[in-house]
Amino acid sequence: MPSPQPGADNPRQCSAGSKSEVLANVFAYLNKSMAGEIQPESKQQRMERQADSLADSQLWHDNYRASFLPAFQIVGPHLPHKYTDDRSRVRLGRFGHRTSD
């Protein structure tokens, strides 16, 4: 079921107005719904609306996270980014025991 306030489904477009305007819009919506002019939302329509809202939210969140640290993909051969000292490497000897040189 859509909201009685115009733009209330989308918080970026929400413009509530004064208290009297909000009450007038709510009462007008209630009168229309009681008179049968507004059809209730079906389950399929509600599920589609919620899926669209979830997809929009996920896209916004992905863009928000990407704005902090873009993930750059290296193309082609490249050197390891960190050198590992041979002294800190774990070497396994006979029967899988760890050896220290």
CSV table of N, CA, C and O in Angstrom, one decimal:
chain,number,residue,atom,x,y,z
A,1,MET,N,0.8,-1.2,0.0
A,1,MET,CA,0.0,0.0,0.0
A,1,MET,C,0.9,1.2,0.0
A,1,MET,O,1.8,1.4,0.8
A,2,PRO,N,0.7,2.2,-0.9
A,2,PRO,CA,1.5,3.4,-1.0
A,2,PRO,C,1.2,4.3,0.2
A,2,PRO,O,0.2,4.2,0.9
A,3,SER,N,2.2,5.1,0.5
A,3,SER,CA,2.1,6.0,1.7
A,3,SER,C,1.1,7.1,1.3
A,3,SER,O,1.1,7.6,0.2
A,4,PRO,N,0.4,7.6,2.3
A,4,PRO,CA,-0.5,8.8,2.1
A,4,PRO,C,0.3,10.1,1.8
A,4,PRO,O,-0.3,11.0,1.1
A,5,GLN,N,1.5,10.2,2.2
A,5,GLN,CA,2.3,11.4,1.9
A,5,GLN,C,3.0,11.3,0.6
A,5,GLN,O,3.7,10.2,0.3
A,6,PRO,N,3.0,12.3,-0.2
A,6,PRO,CA,3.7,12.2,-1.5
A,6,PRO,C,5.2,12.2,-1.2
A,6,PRO,O,5.7,13.1,-0.5
A,7,GLY,N,5.9,11.2,-1.8
A,7,GLY,CA,7.4,11.1,-1.6
A,7,GLY,C,7.8,10.5,-0.3
A,7,GLY,O,9.0,10.4,0.0
A,8,ALA,N,6.9,10.0,0.5
A,8,ALA,CA,7.3,9.5,1.8
A,8,ALA,C,7.9,8.1,1.7
A,8,ALA,O,8.6,7.7,2.6
A,9,ASP,N,7.7,7.4,0.5
A,9,ASP,CA,8.4,6.1,0.3
A,9,ASP,C,9.9,6.3,0.1
A,9,ASP,O,10.6,5.4,0.3
A,10,ASN,N,10.2,7.5,-0.4
A,10,ASN,CA,11.6,7.8,-0.7
A,10,ASN,C,12.1,8.9,0.2
A,10,ASN,O,11.6,10.0,0.1
A,11,PRO,N,13.0,8.6,1.2
A,11,PRO,CA,13.3,9.6,2.1
A,11,PRO,C,14.0,10.8,1.5
A,11,PRO,O,14.0,11.9,2.1
A,12,ARG,N,14.6,10.7,0.3
A,12,ARG,CA,15.3,11.8,-0.3
A,12,ARG,C,14.3,12.8,-0.9
A,12,ARG,O,14.7,13.9,-1.2
A,13,GLN,N,13.1,12.3,-1.2
A,13,GLN,CA,12.1,13.2,-1.8
A,13,GLN,C,11.0,13.6,-0.8
A,13,GLN,O,10.0,14.2,-1.1
A,14,CYS,N,11.2,13.3,0.5
A,14,CYS,CA,10.2,13.5,1.5
A,14,CYS,C,10.0,15.0,1.8
A,14,CYS,O,11.0,15.7,2.2
A,15,SER,N,8.8,15.5,1.6
A,15,SER,CA,8.5,16.9,2.0
A,15,SER,C,7.2,16.9,2.7
A,15,SER,O,6.1,16.9,2.2
A,16,ALA,N,7.3,16.9,4.0
A,16,ALA,CA,6.1,16.7,4.9
A,16,ALA,C,5.2,17.9,4.9
A,16,ALA,O,4.0,17.8,4.8
A,17,GLY,N,5.8,19.1,5.0
A,17,GLY,CA,5.0,20.3,5.1
A,17,GLY,C,4.6,20.6,6.5
A,17,GLY,O,5.2,20.0,7.5
A,18,SER,N,3.6,21.4,6.7
A,18,SER,CA,3.2,21.8,8.1
A,18,SER,C,2.3,20.7,8.6
A,18,SER,O,1.9,19.8,8.0
A,19,LYS,N,2.0,20.9,9.9
A,19,LYS,CA,1.2,19.9,10.6
A,19,LYS,C,-0.2,19.8,10.0
A,19,LYS,O,-0.7,18.7,9.8
A,20,SER,N,-0.8,20.9,9.7
A,20,SER,CA,-2.1,20.9,9.1
A,20,SER,C,-2.1,20.3,7.7
A,20,SER,O,-3.1,19.6,7.4
A,21,GLU,N,-1.1,20.5,6.9
A,21,GLU,CA,-1.0,19.9,5.6
A,21,GLU,C,-0.9,18.4,5.7
A,21,GLU,O,-1.5,17.6,5.0
A,22,VAL,N,-0.1,17.9,6.7
A,22,VAL,CA,0.1,16.5,6.9
A,22,VAL,C,-1.2,15.8,7.3
A,22,VAL,O,-1.6,14.8,6.7
A,23,LEU,N,-1.9,16.4,8.3
A,23,LEU,CA,-3.1,15.9,8.7
A,23,LEU,C,-4.2,15.9,7.6
A,23,LEU,O,-5.0,14.9,7.5
A,24,ALA,N,-4.2,16.9,6.8
A,24,ALA,CA,-5.2,17.0,5.7
A,24,ALA,C,-4.9,15.9,4.7
A,24,ALA,O,-5.8,15.2,4.2
A,25,ASN,N,-3.6,15.6,4.4
A,25,ASN,CA,-3.3,14.6,3.4
A,25,ASN,C,-3.6,13.2,4.0
A,25,ASN,O,-4.1,12.3,3.3
A,26,VAL,N,-3.4,13.0,5.3
A,26,VAL,CA,-3.7,11.7,5.9
A,26,VAL,C,-5.2,11.4,5.9
A,26,VAL,O,-5.7,10.4,5.5
A,27,PHE,N,-6.0,12.5,6.3
A,27,PHE,CA,-7.4,12.3,6.3
A,27,PHE,C,-8.0,12.1,4.9
A,27,PHE,O,-8.9,11.3,4.7
A,28,ALA,N,-7.4,12.8,3.9
A,28,ALA,CA,-7.9,12.6,2.5
A,28,ALA,C,-7.6,11.2,2.0
A,28,ALA,O,-8.4,10.5,1.4
A,29,TYR,N,-6.4,10.7,2.4
A,29,TYR,CA,-6.1,9.3,2.0
A,29,TYR,C,-7.0,8.3,2.7
A,29,TYR,O,-7.4,7.3,2.1
A,30,LEU,N,-7.3,8.5,4.0
A,30,LEU,CA,-8.2,7.6,4.7
A,30,LEU,C,-9.6,7.6,4.1
A,30,LEU,O,-10.2,6.5,4.0
A,31,ASN,N,-10.1,8.8,3.7
A,31,ASN,CA,-11.4,8.8,3.1
A,31,ASN,C,-11.4,8.1,1.8
A,31,ASN,O,-12.4,7.4,1.5
A,32,LYS,N,-10.4,8.3,1.0
A,32,LYS,CA,-10.3,7.6,-0.3
A,32,LYS,C,-10.2,6.1,-0.1
A,32,LYS,O,-10.9,5.3,-0.8
A,33,SER,N,-9.4,5.6,0.9
A,33,SER,CA,-9.3,4.2,1.1
A,33,SER,C,-10.5,3.6,1.7
A,33,SER,O,-10.9,2.4,1.3
A,34,MET,N,-11.2,4.3,2.5
A,34,MET,CA,-12.5,3.8,3.1
A,34,MET,C,-13.6,3.7,2.0
A,34,MET,O,-14.5,2.9,2.0
A,35,ALA,N,-13.5,4.7,1.0
A,35,ALA,CA,-14.5,4.7,0.0
A,35,ALA,C,-14.2,3.6,-1.1
A,35,ALA,O,-15.1,3.4,-2.0
A,36,GLY,N,-13.1,3.0,-1.1
A,36,GLY,CA,-12.7,2.0,-2.0
A,36,GLY,C,-12.1,2.5,-3.3
A,36,GLY,O,-12.0,1.8,-4.3
A,37,GLU,N,-11.7,3.8,-3.3
A,37,GLU,CA,-11.1,4.4,-4.5
A,37,GLU,C,-9.6,3.9,-4.6
A,37,GLU,O,-9.1,3.8,-5.7
A,38,ILE,N,-9.0,3.5,-3.5
A,38,ILE,CA,-7.6,3.0,-3.6
A,38,ILE,C,-7.6,1.5,-3.3
A,38,ILE,O,-8.2,1.0,-2.3
A,39,GLN,N,-7.1,0.8,-4.3
A,39,GLN,CA,-7.0,-0.6,-4.1
A,39,GLN,C,-5.8,-1.0,-3.3
A,39,GLN,O,-4.7,-0.5,-3.4
A,40,PRO,N,-6.0,-2.0,-2.4
A,40,PRO,CA,-4.9,-2.4,-1.6
A,40,PRO,C,-3.8,-3.1,-2.5
A,40,PRO,O,-4.1,-3.7,-3.5
A,41,GLU,N,-2.6,-3.0,-2.0
A,41,GLU,CA,-1.5,-3.6,-2.8
A,41,GLU,C,-1.5,-5.1,-2.6
A,41,GLU,O,-1.7,-5.7,-1.5
A,42,SER,N,-1.3,-5.8,-3.8
A,42,SER,CA,-1.3,-7.3,-3.7
A,42,SER,C,0.1,-7.8,-3.1
A,42,SER,O,1.0,-7.0,-3.0
A,43,LYS,N,0.1,-9.0,-2.8
A,43,LYS,CA,1.3,-9.6,-2.2
A,43,LYS,C,2.4,-9.5,-3.2
A,43,LYS,O,3.6,-9.2,-2.9
A,44,GLN,N,2.1,-9.8,-4.5
A,44,GLN,CA,3.2,-9.8,-5.5
A,44,GLN,C,3.7,-8.4,-5.7
A,44,GLN,O,4.9,-8.3,-5.8
A,45,GLN,N,2.8,-7.4,-5.7
A,45,GLN,CA,3.3,-6.0,-5.9
A,45,GLN,C,4.2,-5.6,-4.7
A,45,GLN,O,5.2,-4.9,-4.9
A,46,ARG,N,3.7,-6.0,-3.5
A,46,ARG,CA,4.5,-5.6,-2.3
A,46,ARG,C,5.9,-6.3,-2.3
A,46,ARG,O,6.9,-5.7,-2.0
A,47,MET,N,5.9,-7.6,-2.7
A,47,MET,CA,7.2,-8.3,-2.8
A,47,MET,C,8.1,-7.7,-3.9
A,47,MET,O,9.3,-7.5,-3.6
A,48,GLU,N,7.6,-7.3,-5.0
A,48,GLU,CA,8.4,-6.6,-6.0
A,48,GLU,C,8.9,-5.3,-5.5
A,48,GLU,O,10.1,-4.9,-5.8
A,49,ARG,N,8.0,-4.5,-4.8
A,49,ARG,CA,8.5,-3.2,-4.3
A,49,ARG,C,9.6,-3.4,-3.3
A,49,ARG,O,10.6,-2.6,-3.3
A,50,GLN,N,9.4,-4.4,-2.4
A,50,GLN,CA,10.5,-4.6,-1.4
A,50,GLN,C,11.8,-5.1,-2.0
A,50,GLN,O,12.9,-4.7,-1.6
A,51,ALA,N,11.7,-5.9,-3.1
A,51,ALA,CA,12.9,-6.4,-3.8
A,51,ALA,C,13.6,-5.2,-4.5
A,51,ALA,O,14.8,-5.1,-4.5
A,52,ASP,N,12.8,-4.3,-5.1
A,52,ASP,CA,13.4,-3.2,-5.7
A,52,ASP,C,14.1,-2.3,-4.7
A,52,ASP,O,15.2,-1.7,-4.9
A,53,SER,N,13.4,-2.1,-3.6
A,53,SER,CA,14.0,-1.3,-2.5
A,53,SER,C,15.3,-1.9,-2.0
A,53,SER,O,16.3,-1.2,-1.7
A,54,LEU,N,15.3,-3.2,-1.8
A,54,LEU,CA,16.5,-3.9,-1.4
A,54,LEU,C,17.6,-3.8,-2.4
A,54,LEU,O,18.8,-3.5,-2.0
A,55,ALA,N,17.3,-3.9,-3.7
A,55,ALA,CA,18.3,-3.8,-4.7
A,55,ALA,C,18.9,-2.3,-4.7
A,55,ALA,O,20.1,-2.1,-4.8
A,56,ASP,N,18.0,-1.3,-4.6
A,56,ASP,CA,18.5,0.1,-4.5
A,56,ASP,C,19.4,0.3,-3.3
A,56,ASP,O,20.4,1.0,-3.4
A,57,SER,N,19.0,-0.3,-2.2
A,57,SER,CA,19.7,-0.1,-0.9
A,57,SER,C,21.1,-0.8,-1.1
A,57,SER,O,22.1,-0.2,-0.6
A,58,GLN,N,21.1,-2.0,-1.7
A,58,GLN,CA,22.4,-2.7,-1.8
A,58,GLN,C,23.3,-1.9,-2.8
A,58,GLN,O,24.5,-1.8,-2.5
A,59,LEU,N,22.8,-1.4,-3.9
A,59,LEU,CA,23.6,-0.6,-4.8
A,59,LEU,C,24.1,0.7,-4.1
A,59,LEU,O,25.3,1.0,-4.3
A,60,TRP,N,23.3,1.3,-3.3
A,60,TRP,CA,23.8,2.5,-2.6
A,60,TRP,C,24.9,2.1,-1.6
A,60,TRP,O,25.9,2.8,-1.5
A,61,HIS,N,24.7,1.0,-0.9
A,61,HIS,CA,25.7,0.6,0.1
A,61,HIS,C,27.0,0.2,-0.6
A,61,HIS,O,28.1,0.5,-0.1
A,62,ASP,N,26.9,-0.5,-1.7
A,62,ASP,CA,28.1,-0.8,-2.5
A,62,ASP,C,28.9,0.4,-3.0
A,62,ASP,O,30.1,0.5,-2.9
A,63,ASN,N,28.2,1.4,-3.5
A,63,ASN,CA,28.8,2.6,-3.9
A,63,ASN,C,29.4,3.4,-2.8
A,63,ASN,O,30.5,4.0,-2.9
A,64,TYR,N,28.7,3.3,-1.6
A,64,TYR,CA,29.2,4.0,-0.4
A,64,TYR,C,30.5,3.4,0.0
A,64,TYR,O,31.5,4.1,0.3
A,65,ARG,N,30.6,2.1,0.1
A,65,ARG,CA,31.8,1.4,0.5
A,65,ARG,C,33.0,1.6,-0.5
A,65,ARG,O,34.1,1.7,-0.1
A,66,ALA,N,32.6,1.6,-1.8
A,66,ALA,CA,33.6,1.8,-2.8
A,66,ALA,C,34.2,3.2,-2.8
A,66,ALA,O,35.3,3.4,-3.3
A,67,SER,N,33.4,4.2,-2.3
A,67,SER,CA,33.9,5.5,-2.3
A,67,SER,C,35.1,5.7,-1.3
A,67,SER,O,35.9,6.6,-1.5
A,68,PHE,N,35.2,4.8,-0.3
A,68,PHE,CA,36.3,4.9,0.6
A,68,PHE,C,37.6,4.3,0.1
A,68,PHE,O,38.7,4.8,0.3
A,69,LEU,N,37.5,3.1,-0.4
A,69,LEU,CA,38.7,2.4,-0.8
A,69,LEU,C,38.4,1.6,-2.1
A,69,LEU,O,37.9,0.5,-2.1
A,70,PRO,N,38.6,2.3,-3.3
A,70,PRO,CA,38.4,1.5,-4.5
A,70,PRO,C,39.3,0.3,-4.6
A,70,PRO,O,40.5,0.4,-4.3
A,71,ALA,N,38.8,-0.8,-5.1
A,71,ALA,CA,39.6,-2.0,-5.3
A,71,ALA,C,40.2,-2.0,-6.7
A,71,ALA,O,39.5,-2.2,-7.7
A,72,PHE,N,41.5,-1.8,-6.8
A,72,PHE,CA,42.1,-1.8,-8.1
A,72,PHE,C,42.6,-3.2,-8.4
A,72,PHE,O,43.2,-3.9,-7.6
A,73,GLN,N,42.3,-3.6,-9.6
A,73,GLN,CA,42.7,-4.9,-10.1
A,73,GLN,C,44.0,-4.8,-10.9
A,73,GLN,O,44.0,-4.0,-11.9
A,74,ILE,N,45.0,-5.5,-10.5
A,74,ILE,CA,46.2,-5.5,-11.3
A,74,ILE,C,46.1,-6.4,-12.5
A,74,ILE,O,45.7,-7.6,-12.3
A,75,VAL,N,46.4,-5.9,-13.6
A,75,VAL,CA,46.3,-6.7,-14.9
A,75,VAL,C,47.7,-7.1,-15.3
A,75,VAL,O,48.6,-6.2,-15.4
A,76,GLY,N,48.0,-8.3,-15.6
A,76,GLY,CA,49.3,-8.8,-16.1
A,76,GLY,C,50.2,-9.2,-15.0
A,76,GLY,O,49.8,-9.2,-13.8
A,77,PRO,N,51.4,-9.6,-15.3
A,77,PRO,CA,52.3,-10.1,-14.3
A,77,PRO,C,52.8,-8.9,-13.3
A,77,PRO,O,52.9,-7.8,-13.7
A,78,HIS,N,53.0,-9.3,-12.1
A,78,HIS,CA,53.4,-8.3,-11.1
A,78,HIS,C,54.2,-9.0,-10.0
A,78,HIS,O,54.0,-10.2,-9.8
A,79,LEU,N,55.0,-8.2,-9.3
A,79,LEU,CA,55.8,-8.7,-8.2
A,79,LEU,C,54.9,-8.8,-7.0
A,79,LEU,O,54.0,-8.1,-6.8
A,80,PRO,N,55.3,-9.7,-6.1
A,80,PRO,CA,54.5,-9.7,-4.8
A,80,PRO,C,54.7,-8.4,-4.1
A,80,PRO,O,55.7,-7.7,-4.2
A,81,HIS,N,53.6,-8.0,-3.4
A,81,HIS,CA,53.7,-6.7,-2.7
A,81,HIS,C,54.5,-6.6,-1.5
A,81,HIS,O,54.8,-5.6,-1.0
A,82,LYS,N,54.8,-7.8,-0.9
A,82,LYS,CA,55.6,-7.8,0.3
A,82,LYS,C,56.7,-8.8,0.3
A,82,LYS,O,56.4,-10.0,-0.1
A,83,TYR,N,57.8,-8.5,0.7
A,83,TYR,CA,58.9,-9.4,0.8
A,83,TYR,C,58.9,-10.2,2.1
A,83,TYR,O,58.7,-9.6,3.2
A,84,THR,N,59.0,-11.5,2.0
A,84,THR,CA,59.1,-12.3,3.2
A,84,THR,C,60.5,-12.8,3.5
A,84,THR,O,61.1,-13.4,2.6
A,85,ASP,N,61.0,-12.4,4.6
A,85,ASP,CA,62.4,-12.8,5.0
A,85,ASP,C,62.5,-14.3,5.1
A,85,ASP,O,61.6,-14.9,5.7
A,86,ASP,N,63.6,-14.9,4.6
A,86,ASP,CA,63.8,-16.3,4.7
A,86,ASP,C,63.8,-16.8,6.2
A,86,ASP,O,63.5,-17.9,6.4
A,87,ARG,N,64.3,-15.9,7.1
A,87,ARG,CA,64.4,-16.4,8.5
A,87,ARG,C,63.0,-16.6,9.1
A,87,ARG,O,62.9,-17.3,10.1
A,88,SER,N,62.0,-16.0,8.6
A,88,SER,CA,60.7,-16.2,9.2
A,88,SER,C,59.8,-17.2,8.5
A,88,SER,O,58.7,-17.5,8.9
A,89,ARG,N,60.4,-17.8,7.4
A,89,ARG,CA,59.6,-18.9,6.7
A,89,ARG,C,59.6,-20.2,7.6
A,89,ARG,O,60.6,-20.5,8.2
A,90,VAL,N,58.6,-20.9,7.5
A,90,VAL,CA,58.4,-22.2,8.2
A,90,VAL,C,58.9,-23.3,7.2
A,90,VAL,O,58.4,-23.4,6.1
A,91,ARG,N,59.9,-24.0,7.6
A,91,ARG,CA,60.4,-25.1,6.8
A,91,ARG,C,60.1,-26.4,7.5
A,91,ARG,O,60.3,-26.5,8.7
A,92,LEU,N,59.6,-27.3,6.7
A,92,LEU,CA,59.2,-28.6,7.3
A,92,LEU,C,60.3,-29.6,6.9
A,92,LEU,O,60.8,-29.7,5.8
A,93,GLY,N,60.6,-30.4,7.9
A,93,GLY,CA,61.7,-31.5,7.7
A,93,GLY,C,61.0,-32.9,7.6
A,93,GLY,O,59.9,-33.0,7.2
A,94,ARG,N,61.8,-33.8,8.0
A,94,ARG,CA,61.4,-35.2,7.9
A,94,ARG,C,60.2,-35.5,8.9
A,94,ARG,O,60.1,-35.0,10.0
A,95,PHE,N,59.3,-36.2,8.4
A,95,PHE,CA,58.0,-36.6,9.1
A,95,PHE,C,57.2,-35.4,9.4
A,95,PHE,O,56.4,-35.4,10.3
A,96,GLY,N,57.3,-34.3,8.7
A,96,GLY,CA,56.5,-33.1,8.8
A,96,GLY,C,56.9,-32.2,10.0
A,96,GLY,O,56.1,-31.3,10.4
A,97,HIS,N,58.0,-32.5,10.6
A,97,HIS,CA,58.4,-31.7,11.8
A,97,HIS,C,59.0,-30.4,11.3
A,97,HIS,O,59.6,-30.3,10.2
A,98,ARG,N,58.8,-29.3,12.1
A,98,ARG,CA,59.3,-28.0,11.8
A,98,ARG,C,60.8,-28.0,12.1
A,98,ARG,O,61.2,-28.4,13.2
A,99,THR,N,61.6,-27.5,11.2
A,99,THR,CA,63.1,-27.4,11.4
A,99,THR,C,63.5,-25.9,11.5
A,99,THR,O,62.8,-25.0,10.9
A,100,SER,N,64.5,-25.6,12.2
A,100,SER,CA,65.0,-24.3,12.3
A,100,SER,C,66.5,-24.4,12.0
A,100,SER,O,67.2,-25.2,12.5
A,101,ASP,N,66.9,-23.6,11.0
A,101,ASP,CA,68.3,-23.6,10.5
A,101,ASP,C,69.2,-22.9,11.4
A,101,ASP,O,69.1,-21.9,11.9
